[in-house]
Amino acid sequence: MLTLIPIPAFADNYLWLLHDGQQALVVDPGDAEPVQRVLQQNNLQLLAILVTHHHADHTGGVNTLRDETGATVYGPATEHIPTPYAPLKEGDNVNALGLNFHIIDVPGHTSGHIAYYTPDINGRPLLFCGDTLFSGGCGRLFEGTPAQMLASLDKLAVLPGNTAVCCTHEYTLSNLRFAVAVDPDNQTLAAYQMHCENLRRQGQPTLPTSIAQELLINPFLRTRQSALISSARHFDAAAYDDVSVFAAIRQLKNKFK
Ligand SMILES: [Zn+2]
């Protein structure tokens, strides 16, 4: 049995740690200190560090953790990750904790962003998707185009519905305020918003989410639905194809307060 822990860091990051009682891996350790604390408390040996993209809040703790533990660092082949690390691209695999992670290229938030997918952990698939997919939202397009991000999200959307989706930020409530504005008649979304507000009131994470849940409520996975097309056209009358609708929804989110 493996244990999955979202370690809170900074204002709203989660550093996901997975362990079997003795050995552990961590994803996107932007800060070493909270990871070291969990390793010590649980008497765990860190074997692997999985990095999804180059941003400092995902890599700031990599060197310290590698130096202290000897863990192997994995990261995207085409981005600047603290060296030495094993460079990965789509089609590659990482073996750790008896699991096999498949690498999926998901450019958009950054140009070389990757995700890690494993088909069976405690009976269900699991995805570490960095800043590509959030509950109710998606990452900002710092380096990629709307077409790239839409193609990346389309790859994640076809993963099994029960896939546990481990996003790296607790952005859910603010994402859902935007989601209800552009998808106002979605009753599943309204119920999910209440559920997540309750979780946050109790100090609980809203994550992991699942692919099936996101397909029902996430505007960035629903840009081919009539409600989202209509919201996009309200903003940009020329939003007529998949990419321009997606681009319009992303721009609306950037401006949303
Ligand atoms: Zn980022």
Coordinates of C-alpha atoms and ligand atoms in Angstrom, one line a residue:
M1 CA 0.0 0.0 0.0
L2 CA 1.4 3.4 -1.0
T3 CA 0.6 6.7 0.8
L4 CA 0.1 9.9 -1.1
I5 CA 0.7 13.2 0.9
P6 CA 0.2 16.7 -0.4
I7 CA 2.8 18.7 1.5
P8 CA 1.7 22.4 1.6
A9 CA 4.4 25.0 0.6
F10 CA 4.6 28.7 -0.1
A11 CA 1.1 30.3 -0.4
D12 CA -0.7 27.6 -2.3
N13 CA 1.6 24.9 -3.7
Y14 CA 1.4 21.2 -2.9
L15 CA 4.6 19.2 -3.1
W16 CA 3.3 15.6 -3.6
L17 CA 5.1 12.9 -1.8
L18 CA 4.4 9.2 -2.4
H19 CA 5.8 6.5 0.0
D20 CA 5.6 2.8 0.8
G21 CA 6.6 3.2 4.5
Q22 CA 10.3 3.1 3.8
Q23 CA 11.1 4.7 0.5
A24 CA 9.6 7.9 -1.1
L25 CA 9.4 10.0 -4.2
V26 CA 8.5 13.7 -4.3
V27 CA 7.2 15.8 -7.2
D28 CA 8.2 19.4 -7.9
P29 CA 9.9 20.2 -4.6
G30 CA 10.0 24.0 -4.8
D31 CA 11.2 24.1 -1.2
A32 CA 13.4 21.4 0.5
E33 CA 12.5 22.1 4.1
P34 CA 8.8 20.9 4.3
V35 CA 9.9 17.7 2.4
Q36 CA 12.8 17.1 4.8
R37 CA 10.4 17.4 7.7
V38 CA 8.0 14.7 6.3
L39 CA 10.9 12.4 5.4
Q40 CA 12.2 12.7 8.9
Q41 CA 8.8 12.3 10.6
N42 CA 8.1 9.1 8.7
N43 CA 11.7 7.8 8.7
L44 CA 11.7 7.7 4.8
Q45 CA 14.5 7.4 2.3
L46 CA 14.0 9.7 -0.7
L47 CA 14.7 7.7 -3.9
A48 CA 13.4 10.0 -6.7
I49 CA 12.5 13.6 -7.5
L50 CA 10.1 14.1 -10.4
V51 CA 10.1 17.6 -11.9
T52 CA 7.3 18.6 -14.4
H53 CA 8.7 22.0 -15.5
H54 CA 11.4 24.6 -14.8
H55 CA 9.6 27.2 -12.6
A56 CA 11.4 28.0 -9.3
D57 CA 8.4 27.1 -7.1
H58 CA 8.7 23.5 -8.6
T59 CA 12.6 23.2 -8.6
G60 CA 13.9 25.4 -5.7
G61 CA 14.5 22.4 -3.3
V62 CA 15.9 20.0 -5.9
N63 CA 19.6 20.6 -5.3
T64 CA 19.3 20.4 -1.5
L65 CA 17.2 17.3 -1.5
R66 CA 19.5 15.6 -4.1
D67 CA 22.7 16.5 -2.2
E68 CA 21.3 15.3 1.1
T69 CA 19.6 12.1 0.0
G70 CA 21.3 11.0 -3.3
A71 CA 17.9 10.8 -4.9
T72 CA 17.7 10.6 -8.7
V73 CA 16.2 13.7 -10.3
Y74 CA 14.0 13.4 -13.4
G75 CA 12.8 16.3 -15.5
P76 CA 11.8 17.5 -18.9
A77 CA 14.5 17.1 -21.6
T78 CA 14.0 20.5 -23.1
E79 CA 14.0 22.8 -20.0
H80 CA 16.6 24.1 -17.6
I81 CA 16.4 21.8 -14.5
P82 CA 19.1 21.8 -11.8
T83 CA 21.7 19.3 -13.0
P84 CA 22.5 16.5 -12.9
Y85 CA 19.1 15.1 -13.9
A86 CA 17.7 12.4 -16.1
P87 CA 16.0 14.1 -19.1
L88 CA 12.6 12.8 -20.2
K89 CA 10.2 13.2 -23.1
E90 CA 7.0 11.6 -24.2
G91 CA 7.3 7.8 -24.5
D92 CA 9.9 7.5 -21.8
N93 CA 9.3 5.7 -18.5
V94 CA 10.4 6.1 -14.9
N95 CA 10.5 3.2 -12.5
A96 CA 10.2 4.1 -8.8
L97 CA 8.6 2.5 -5.8
G98 CA 7.6 -0.5 -7.9
L99 CA 5.6 1.8 -10.2
N100 CA 6.1 2.6 -13.9
F101 CA 5.4 6.2 -14.8
H102 CA 4.7 7.1 -18.4
I103 CA 5.9 10.5 -19.6
I104 CA 3.4 12.7 -21.5
D105 CA 4.5 15.9 -23.2
V106 CA 2.1 18.7 -22.2
P107 CA 3.5 22.0 -23.6
G108 CA 1.5 25.2 -22.9
H109 CA 2.3 26.5 -19.4
T110 CA 6.0 26.1 -20.3
S111 CA 7.3 24.9 -23.7
G112 CA 8.8 21.6 -22.4
H113 CA 6.3 20.8 -19.6
I114 CA 5.9 17.0 -18.9
A115 CA 3.4 15.0 -16.9
Y116 CA 3.9 11.6 -15.1
Y117 CA 1.1 9.0 -15.4
T118 CA 1.0 5.6 -13.7
P119 CA -1.8 3.1 -14.4
D120 CA -2.2 1.5 -11.0
I121 CA -1.5 2.8 -7.5
N122 CA -3.7 1.2 -4.8
G123 CA -6.1 0.2 -7.6
R124 CA -6.4 3.4 -9.5
P125 CA -4.4 5.4 -12.0
L126 CA -2.5 8.5 -10.9
L127 CA -1.3 11.6 -12.7
F128 CA 1.2 14.3 -11.6
C129 CA 0.4 17.1 -14.0
G130 CA 2.3 20.1 -12.6
D131 CA 0.8 23.4 -13.7
T132 CA -1.0 22.0 -16.8
L133 CA -4.4 21.0 -15.3
F134 CA -5.9 22.4 -12.1
S135 CA -9.2 21.5 -10.6
G136 CA -11.6 23.9 -12.4
G137 CA -8.8 25.5 -14.4
C138 CA -5.5 25.2 -16.3
G139 CA -2.1 26.8 -16.2
R140 CA -1.4 30.2 -17.6
L141 CA 0.2 30.2 -21.1
F142 CA 3.6 31.6 -20.3
E143 CA 5.5 30.0 -23.1
G144 CA 3.1 28.0 -25.2
T145 CA 0.2 28.7 -27.5
P146 CA -3.5 28.1 -26.9
A147 CA -3.3 25.3 -29.6
Q148 CA -0.5 23.6 -27.7
M149 CA -2.3 23.8 -24.4
L150 CA -5.6 22.5 -25.9
A151 CA -3.8 19.6 -27.4
S152 CA -2.0 18.9 -24.1
L153 CA -5.3 19.0 -22.2
D154 CA -6.9 16.7 -24.8
K155 CA -4.3 14.1 -24.0
L156 CA -5.1 14.3 -20.3
A157 CA -8.8 14.2 -20.9
V158 CA -8.7 10.7 -22.5
L159 CA -7.0 9.2 -19.4
P160 CA -9.3 6.8 -17.4
G161 CA -12.0 8.8 -15.6
N162 CA -10.9 7.5 -12.2
T163 CA -7.4 8.8 -12.6
A164 CA -6.3 10.7 -9.4
V165 CA -5.1 14.1 -10.7
C166 CA -2.4 15.6 -8.5
C167 CA -2.2 19.3 -9.4
T168 CA 0.5 21.5 -7.8
H169 CA -1.6 24.5 -6.7
E170 CA -4.7 24.9 -4.4
Y171 CA -6.4 27.2 -6.9
T172 CA -9.7 25.4 -6.9
L173 CA -12.0 28.0 -5.3
S174 CA -10.9 30.9 -7.4
N175 CA -11.0 28.7 -10.6
L176 CA -14.6 27.7 -9.7
R177 CA -15.7 31.3 -9.3
F178 CA -14.6 31.8 -12.9
A179 CA -16.1 28.5 -14.1
V180 CA -19.6 29.3 -12.9
A181 CA -19.3 32.7 -14.7
V182 CA -18.7 31.0 -18.1
D183 CA -20.7 27.8 -17.5
P184 CA -23.6 29.3 -15.4
D185 CA -26.2 26.5 -15.9
N186 CA -23.9 23.6 -14.9
Q187 CA -25.6 22.1 -11.8
T188 CA -22.8 19.6 -11.3
L189 CA -20.4 22.6 -11.2
A190 CA -22.5 24.4 -8.6
A191 CA -22.6 21.4 -6.4
Y192 CA -18.9 20.8 -6.7
Q193 CA -18.2 24.4 -5.8
M194 CA -20.2 24.0 -2.5
H195 CA -18.3 20.7 -1.8
C196 CA -14.9 22.4 -2.3
E197 CA -15.9 25.4 -0.2
N198 CA -16.8 23.0 2.6
L199 CA -13.4 21.3 2.3
R200 CA -11.5 24.5 2.4
R201 CA -13.5 25.7 5.4
Q202 CA -12.3 22.6 7.2
G203 CA -8.7 23.2 6.1
Q204 CA -8.7 20.2 3.7
P205 CA -7.2 20.1 0.2
T206 CA -9.6 19.9 -2.7
L207 CA -7.1 17.6 -4.4
P208 CA -6.5 15.2 -5.9
T209 CA -9.3 15.6 -8.3
S210 CA -10.2 13.1 -11.0
I211 CA -10.4 13.2 -14.8
A212 CA -14.1 12.3 -14.7
Q213 CA -14.8 15.1 -12.2
E214 CA -12.9 17.7 -14.3
L215 CA -14.7 16.7 -17.5
L216 CA -17.9 17.7 -15.8
I217 CA -16.8 21.0 -14.3
N218 CA -13.6 22.3 -15.8
P219 CA -14.2 25.0 -18.4
F220 CA -10.9 24.3 -20.1
L221 CA -11.9 20.7 -20.7
R222 CA -15.4 21.8 -21.8
T223 CA -14.6 24.3 -24.6
R224 CA -16.5 22.2 -27.1
Q225 CA -19.7 22.4 -25.0
S226 CA -22.3 24.9 -26.2
A227 CA -22.3 26.9 -22.9
L228 CA -18.6 27.6 -23.2
I229 CA -18.7 28.3 -27.0
S230 CA -21.5 30.8 -26.2
S231 CA -19.4 32.5 -23.4
A232 CA -16.4 32.6 -25.7
R233 CA -18.3 34.3 -28.5
H234 CA -19.7 36.8 -26.2
F235 CA -16.1 37.9 -25.6
D236 CA -14.8 37.3 -29.1
A237 CA -17.4 37.1 -31.9
A238 CA -14.8 35.4 -34.1
A239 CA -14.3 32.5 -31.8
Y240 CA -15.6 29.8 -34.2
D241 CA -13.2 26.9 -33.9
D242 CA -11.8 24.8 -31.0
V243 CA -8.6 26.7 -30.6
S244 CA -10.1 30.2 -30.8
V245 CA -12.9 29.2 -28.3
F246 CA -10.2 27.8 -26.0
A247 CA -8.1 31.0 -26.4
A248 CA -11.0 33.2 -25.7
I249 CA -11.9 31.3 -22.5
R250 CA -8.2 31.5 -21.4
Q251 CA -8.2 35.3 -22.0
L252 CA -11.4 35.7 -20.1
K253 CA -9.9 33.9 -17.1
N254 CA -6.8 36.1 -17.3
K255 CA -9.0 39.2 -16.9
F256 CA -11.5 37.7 -14.4
K257 CA -11.6 39.3 -10.9
Ligands
ZN1 ZN 4.7 26.9 -13.3

